[in-house]
Coordinates of C-alpha atoms in Angstrom, one line a residue:
M1 CA 100.0 154.3 109.7
D2 CA 103.0 156.5 108.3
N3 CA 104.1 154.3 105.4
L4 CA 101.0 152.3 103.9
E5 CA 102.9 150.6 101.0
Q6 CA 105.2 150.0 103.5
M7 CA 103.0 148.0 105.5
F8 CA 100.9 146.5 102.7
C9 CA 104.2 145.2 102.0
E10 CA 105.9 143.2 104.8
A11 CA 102.6 142.3 105.1
D12 CA 102.7 140.8 101.6
D13 CA 106.1 139.2 102.0
C14 CA 105.0 137.2 105.6
C15 CA 102.0 136.2 103.3
Q16 CA 104.2 134.5 100.7
R17 CA 105.9 132.5 103.3
F18 CA 103.4 131.8 105.5
I19 CA 101.3 130.8 102.9
P20 CA 102.0 127.7 101.4
A21 CA 104.2 126.5 105.3
W22 CA 100.8 126.5 106.3
Q23 CA 98.5 124.5 103.1
Q24 CA 101.5 122.3 103.6
E25 CA 100.2 121.2 107.1
L26 CA 97.0 121.3 106.1
L27 CA 95.2 117.7 106.8
E28 CA 93.9 116.1 103.1
N29 CA 89.7 116.3 103.2
E30 CA 87.8 114.1 101.5
D31 CA 84.5 117.0 101.2
K32 CA 84.2 118.8 98.2
C33 CA 85.2 121.7 99.2
R34 CA 85.1 125.5 96.8
N35 CA 88.6 127.2 96.3
K36 CA 87.4 130.2 94.3
P37 CA 90.2 133.2 94.4
G38 CA 88.9 136.5 95.9
Q39 CA 89.0 139.6 94.6
L40 CA 91.5 140.8 97.2
S41 CA 94.5 139.0 97.7
E42 CA 95.2 137.6 101.4
S43 CA 98.1 140.2 101.7
E44 CA 95.5 143.3 100.9
V45 CA 93.4 141.8 103.9
I46 CA 95.7 141.9 106.4
T47 CA 96.8 145.8 106.0
L48 CA 92.7 146.4 105.8
L49 CA 92.8 144.3 109.3
I50 CA 96.0 146.0 110.7
L51 CA 94.9 149.5 110.0
F52 CA 91.2 148.6 112.0
H53 CA 92.8 148.0 114.6
H54 CA 95.5 150.7 115.2
E55 CA 92.8 153.4 113.8
N56 CA 90.7 152.3 117.0

């Protein structure tokens, strides 16, 4: 990829719109589950996945 920063910004913009809408659609679950934040943001993970698949 030529412009890593642009790709990250596009992934971040997508996550900013998609994740809140997705969370509203999730069904309520009575089981306790951990919602511990990770070290990387969703945008960073998506960018790394795109780079990995682009290189192969």
